[in-house]
């Protein structure tokens, strides 16, 4: 049954497509953060191991919330790696196991890219699609990425 919540079918489709891209980026970033959690080594091993764990757990919660938001708006949530890779604007780095500093730089760049995408999506939800609920939801996600980015930035001096 389609939701009757004061948003046109066309706008609901646009918003759920946008949210699918956010979900795809979140899954990619989650997987990358887990990879770095598993493979970090060196002097600050335990500190970064725990930091990356706390970050992928936050991403895991966000992923579930994004998928549920898509469902609340009447669309199915994507759920295969093929779909995630097709829709993500972030990129994988297969076969690469960077240094601690490069892990932090890569995650920081991905979080900052996510912030930029989310900032545009927040504006579009408000102005183009008249969906303030999703705008508020995305604004909270953006703030979470800003906090993680700030934390990572602090490691780089």
PDB file of C-alpha atoms in Angstrom:
ATOM      1  CA  UNK A   1       0.000   0.000   0.000  1.00  0.00           C
ATOM      2  CA  UNK A   2       1.374   3.399  -0.998  1.00  0.00           C
ATOM      3  CA  UNK A   3       1.869   5.999   1.697  1.00  0.00           C
ATOM      4  CA  UNK A   4      -0.569   8.916   1.569  1.00  0.00           C
ATOM      5  CA  UNK A   5       1.565  11.503   3.351  1.00  0.00           C
ATOM      6  CA  UNK A   6       1.196  14.645   1.256  1.00  0.00           C
ATOM      7  CA  UNK A   7       4.142  13.996  -1.071  1.00  0.00           C
ATOM      8  CA  UNK A   8       3.468  13.269  -4.741  1.00  0.00           C
ATOM      9  CA  UNK A   9       4.330   9.822  -6.142  1.00  0.00           C
ATOM     10  CA  UNK A  10       6.925  11.462  -8.397  1.00  0.00           C
ATOM     11  CA  UNK A  11       8.605  13.164  -5.439  1.00  0.00           C
ATOM     12  CA  UNK A  12       8.470   9.993  -3.337  1.00  0.00           C
ATOM     13  CA  UNK A  13      10.255   8.142  -6.149  1.00  0.00           C
ATOM     14  CA  UNK A  14      12.901  10.863  -6.393  1.00  0.00           C
ATOM     15  CA  UNK A  15      13.460  10.840  -2.636  1.00  0.00           C
ATOM     16  CA  UNK A  16      13.679   7.050  -2.359  1.00  0.00           C
ATOM     17  CA  UNK A  17      16.099   6.948  -5.312  1.00  0.00           C
ATOM     18  CA  UNK A  18      18.213   9.569  -3.556  1.00  0.00           C
ATOM     19  CA  UNK A  19      18.047   7.603  -0.306  1.00  0.00           C
ATOM     20  CA  UNK A  20      19.165   4.472  -2.167  1.00  0.00           C
ATOM     21  CA  UNK A  21      22.317   6.351  -3.190  1.00  0.00           C
ATOM     22  CA  UNK A  22      22.855   7.402   0.431  1.00  0.00           C
ATOM     23  CA  UNK A  23      22.366   3.779   1.491  1.00  0.00           C
ATOM     24  CA  UNK A  24      24.875   2.604  -1.127  1.00  0.00           C
ATOM     25  CA  UNK A  25      27.502   5.127   0.014  1.00  0.00           C
ATOM     26  CA  UNK A  26      26.907   4.165   3.635  1.00  0.00           C
ATOM     27  CA  UNK A  27      27.375   0.472   2.888  1.00  0.00           C
ATOM     28  CA  UNK A  28      30.581   1.159   0.990  1.00  0.00           C
ATOM     29  CA  UNK A  29      31.941   3.342   3.785  1.00  0.00           C
ATOM     30  CA  UNK A  30      30.872   0.777   6.394  1.00  0.00           C
ATOM     31  CA  UNK A  31      32.705  -1.995   4.549  1.00  0.00           C
ATOM     32  CA  UNK A  32      35.821   0.128   4.098  1.00  0.00           C
ATOM     33  CA  UNK A  33      35.830   1.098   7.772  1.00  0.00           C
ATOM     34  CA  UNK A  34      35.526  -2.582   8.765  1.00  0.00           C
ATOM     35  CA  UNK A  35      38.372  -3.472   6.385  1.00  0.00           C
ATOM     36  CA  UNK A  36      40.579  -0.860   8.030  1.00  0.00           C
ATOM     37  CA  UNK A  37      39.500  -2.049  11.498  1.00  0.00           C
ATOM     38  CA  UNK A  38      40.617  -5.565  10.572  1.00  0.00           C
ATOM     39  CA  UNK A  39      43.870  -4.522   8.944  1.00  0.00           C
ATOM     40  CA  UNK A  40      45.210  -1.582  10.936  1.00  0.00           C
ATOM     41  CA  UNK A  41      48.632  -2.166  12.462  1.00  0.00           C
ATOM     42  CA  UNK A  42      51.474  -0.197  13.948  1.00  0.00           C
ATOM     43  CA  UNK A  43      52.070   1.854  17.063  1.00  0.00           C
ATOM     44  CA  UNK A  44      48.512   3.127  17.482  1.00  0.00           C
ATOM     45  CA  UNK A  45      46.941  -0.200  16.571  1.00  0.00           C
ATOM     46  CA  UNK A  46      44.551  -0.590  19.502  1.00  0.00           C
ATOM     47  CA  UNK A  47      43.449   3.044  19.526  1.00  0.00           C
ATOM     48  CA  UNK A  48      42.631   3.026  15.799  1.00  0.00           C
ATOM     49  CA  UNK A  49      41.186  -0.475  15.953  1.00  0.00           C
ATOM     50  CA  UNK A  50      38.687   0.746  18.577  1.00  0.00           C
ATOM     51  CA  UNK A  51      38.075   4.050  16.774  1.00  0.00           C
ATOM     52  CA  UNK A  52      37.237   2.303  13.502  1.00  0.00           C
ATOM     53  CA  UNK A  53      34.998  -0.135  15.377  1.00  0.00           C
ATOM     54  CA  UNK A  54      33.013   2.691  16.959  1.00  0.00           C
ATOM     55  CA  UNK A  55      32.683   4.334  13.546  1.00  0.00           C
ATOM     56  CA  UNK A  56      31.492   1.247  11.686  1.00  0.00           C
ATOM     57  CA  UNK A  57      28.956   0.599  14.457  1.00  0.00           C
ATOM     58  CA  UNK A  58      27.547   4.118  13.946  1.00  0.00           C
ATOM     59  CA  UNK A  59      27.433   3.502  10.205  1.00  0.00           C
ATOM     60  CA  UNK A  60      25.687   0.164  10.770  1.00  0.00           C
ATOM     61  CA  UNK A  61      22.933   1.906  12.742  1.00  0.00           C
ATOM     62  CA  UNK A  62      22.606   4.579  10.064  1.00  0.00           C
ATOM     63  CA  UNK A  63      22.351   1.947   7.336  1.00  0.00           C
ATOM     64  CA  UNK A  64      19.396   0.323   9.060  1.00  0.00           C
ATOM     65  CA  UNK A  65      17.709   3.694   9.563  1.00  0.00           C
ATOM     66  CA  UNK A  66      18.230   4.665   5.911  1.00  0.00           C
ATOM     67  CA  UNK A  67      16.750   1.370   4.698  1.00  0.00           C
ATOM     68  CA  UNK A  68      13.787   1.813   7.038  1.00  0.00           C
ATOM     69  CA  UNK A  69      13.258   5.394   5.797  1.00  0.00           C
ATOM     70  CA  UNK A  70      13.108   4.088   2.224  1.00  0.00           C
ATOM     71  CA  UNK A  71      10.543   1.506   3.314  1.00  0.00           C
ATOM     72  CA  UNK A  72       8.494   4.111   5.203  1.00  0.00           C
ATOM     73  CA  UNK A  73       8.263   6.068   1.952  1.00  0.00           C
ATOM     74  CA  UNK A  74       6.872   3.034   0.137  1.00  0.00           C
ATOM     75  CA  UNK A  75       9.869   1.651  -1.759  1.00  0.00           C
ATOM     76  CA  UNK A  76      11.957  -1.470  -1.271  1.00  0.00           C
ATOM     77  CA  UNK A  77      15.476  -0.988   0.098  1.00  0.00           C
ATOM     78  CA  UNK A  78      18.288  -2.221  -2.124  1.00  0.00           C
ATOM     79  CA  UNK A  79      20.341  -4.980  -0.565  1.00  0.00           C
ATOM     80  CA  UNK A  80      22.976  -6.457  -2.866  1.00  0.00           C
ATOM     81  CA  UNK A  81      26.605  -5.488  -3.336  1.00  0.00           C
ATOM     82  CA  UNK A  82      25.947  -5.113  -7.060  1.00  0.00           C
ATOM     83  CA  UNK A  83      23.266  -2.504  -6.350  1.00  0.00           C
ATOM     84  CA  UNK A  84      25.413  -0.742  -3.767  1.00  0.00           C
ATOM     85  CA  UNK A  85      28.361  -0.477  -6.146  1.00  0.00           C
ATOM     86  CA  UNK A  86      26.166   0.736  -9.016  1.00  0.00           C
ATOM     87  CA  UNK A  87      24.586   3.512  -6.928  1.00  0.00           C
ATOM     88  CA  UNK A  88      27.506   4.612  -4.734  1.00  0.00           C
ATOM     89  CA  UNK A  89      29.447   7.736  -5.553  1.00  0.00           C
ATOM     90  CA  UNK A  90      32.220   6.629  -3.176  1.00  0.00           C
ATOM     91  CA  UNK A  91      34.848   4.227  -4.519  1.00  0.00           C
ATOM     92  CA  UNK A  92      36.396   1.034  -3.233  1.00  0.00           C
ATOM     93  CA  UNK A  93      40.131   0.396  -3.137  1.00  0.00           C
ATOM     94  CA  UNK A  94      40.425  -3.376  -3.568  1.00  0.00           C
ATOM     95  CA  UNK A  95      43.749  -5.010  -2.873  1.00  0.00           C
ATOM     96  CA  UNK A  96      45.087  -1.931  -1.075  1.00  0.00           C
ATOM     97  CA  UNK A  97      46.046  -1.988   2.590  1.00  0.00           C
ATOM     98  CA  UNK A  98      47.180   1.539   3.401  1.00  0.00           C
ATOM     99  CA  UNK A  99      49.201   2.829   6.323  1.00  0.00           C
ATOM    100  CA  UNK A 100      47.407   4.157   9.388  1.00  0.00           C
ATOM    101  CA  UNK A 101      47.678   7.738   8.147  1.00  0.00           C
ATOM    102  CA  UNK A 102      46.425   6.822   4.686  1.00  0.00           C
ATOM    103  CA  UNK A 103      43.501   4.888   6.196  1.00  0.00           C
ATOM    104  CA  UNK A 104      42.518   7.988   8.148  1.00  0.00           C
ATOM    105  CA  UNK A 105      42.928  10.220   5.071  1.00  0.00           C
ATOM    106  CA  UNK A 106      40.816   7.895   2.918  1.00  0.00           C
ATOM    107  CA  UNK A 107      38.026   7.625   5.488  1.00  0.00           C
ATOM    108  CA  UNK A 108      38.112  11.392   6.035  1.00  0.00           C
ATOM    109  CA  UNK A 109      37.795  12.029   2.294  1.00  0.00           C
ATOM    110  CA  UNK A 110      34.842   9.617   2.084  1.00  0.00           C
ATOM    111  CA  UNK A 111      33.061  11.203   5.043  1.00  0.00           C
ATOM    112  CA  UNK A 112      33.614  14.674   3.610  1.00  0.00           C
ATOM    113  CA  UNK A 113      32.274  13.512   0.232  1.00  0.00           C
ATOM    114  CA  UNK A 114      29.255  12.057   2.029  1.00  0.00           C
ATOM    115  CA  UNK A 115      28.693  15.382   3.795  1.00  0.00           C
ATOM    116  CA  UNK A 116      28.666  17.240   0.472  1.00  0.00           C
ATOM    117  CA  UNK A 117      26.174  14.794  -1.041  1.00  0.00           C
ATOM    118  CA  UNK A 118      23.959  14.927   2.040  1.00  0.00           C
ATOM    119  CA  UNK A 119      24.049  18.735   2.148  1.00  0.00           C
ATOM    120  CA  UNK A 120      22.709  18.844  -1.434  1.00  0.00           C
ATOM    121  CA  UNK A 121      20.145  16.154  -0.638  1.00  0.00           C
ATOM    122  CA  UNK A 122      18.900  18.094   2.400  1.00  0.00           C
ATOM    123  CA  UNK A 123      18.362  21.160   0.221  1.00  0.00           C
ATOM    124  CA  UNK A 124      16.629  19.114  -2.507  1.00  0.00           C
ATOM    125  CA  UNK A 125      14.295  17.441  -0.012  1.00  0.00           C
ATOM    126  CA  UNK A 126      13.263  20.822   1.362  1.00  0.00           C
ATOM    127  CA  UNK A 127      13.037  22.821  -1.850  1.00  0.00           C
ATOM    128  CA  UNK A 128      12.345  20.388  -4.709  1.00  0.00           C
ATOM    129  CA  UNK A 129      10.494  17.508  -3.078  1.00  0.00           C
ATOM    130  CA  UNK A 130       8.745  19.209  -0.136  1.00  0.00           C
ATOM    131  CA  UNK A 131       9.776  16.348   2.171  1.00  0.00           C
ATOM    132  CA  UNK A 132      10.865  17.953   5.405  1.00  0.00           C
ATOM    133  CA  UNK A 133      10.848  14.616   7.229  1.00  0.00           C
ATOM    134  CA  UNK A 134      13.555  13.206   4.973  1.00  0.00           C
ATOM    135  CA  UNK A 135      15.359  16.555   5.059  1.00  0.00           C
ATOM    136  CA  UNK A 136      15.529  16.365   8.873  1.00  0.00           C
ATOM    137  CA  UNK A 137      16.576  12.717   8.696  1.00  0.00           C
ATOM    138  CA  UNK A 138      19.399  13.492   6.240  1.00  0.00           C
ATOM    139  CA  UNK A 139      20.486  16.519   8.261  1.00  0.00           C
ATOM    140  CA  UNK A 140      21.057  14.232  11.264  1.00  0.00           C
ATOM    141  CA  UNK A 141      23.063  11.809   9.109  1.00  0.00           C
ATOM    142  CA  UNK A 142      25.129  14.724   7.838  1.00  0.00           C
ATOM    143  CA  UNK A 143      25.852  15.858  11.397  1.00  0.00           C
ATOM    144  CA  UNK A 144      27.006  12.339  12.304  1.00  0.00           C
ATOM    145  CA  UNK A 145      29.407  12.331   9.322  1.00  0.00           C
ATOM    146  CA  UNK A 146      30.645  15.774  10.367  1.00  0.00           C
ATOM    147  CA  UNK A 147      31.464  14.440  13.843  1.00  0.00           C
ATOM    148  CA  UNK A 148      33.337  11.439  12.435  1.00  0.00           C
ATOM    149  CA  UNK A 149      35.179  13.656   9.928  1.00  0.00           C
ATOM    150  CA  UNK A 150      36.161  16.051  12.711  1.00  0.00           C
ATOM    151  CA  UNK A 151      37.509  13.146  14.781  1.00  0.00           C
ATOM    152  CA  UNK A 152      39.530  11.789  11.854  1.00  0.00           C
ATOM    153  CA  UNK A 153      40.833  15.262  11.002  1.00  0.00           C
ATOM    154  CA  UNK A 154      42.171  15.612  14.547  1.00  0.00           C
ATOM    155  CA  UNK A 155      44.460  12.613  13.950  1.00  0.00           C
ATOM    156  CA  UNK A 156      46.047  14.402  11.011  1.00  0.00           C
ATOM    157  CA  UNK A 157      46.951  17.513  12.963  1.00  0.00           C
TER     158      UNK A 157
END
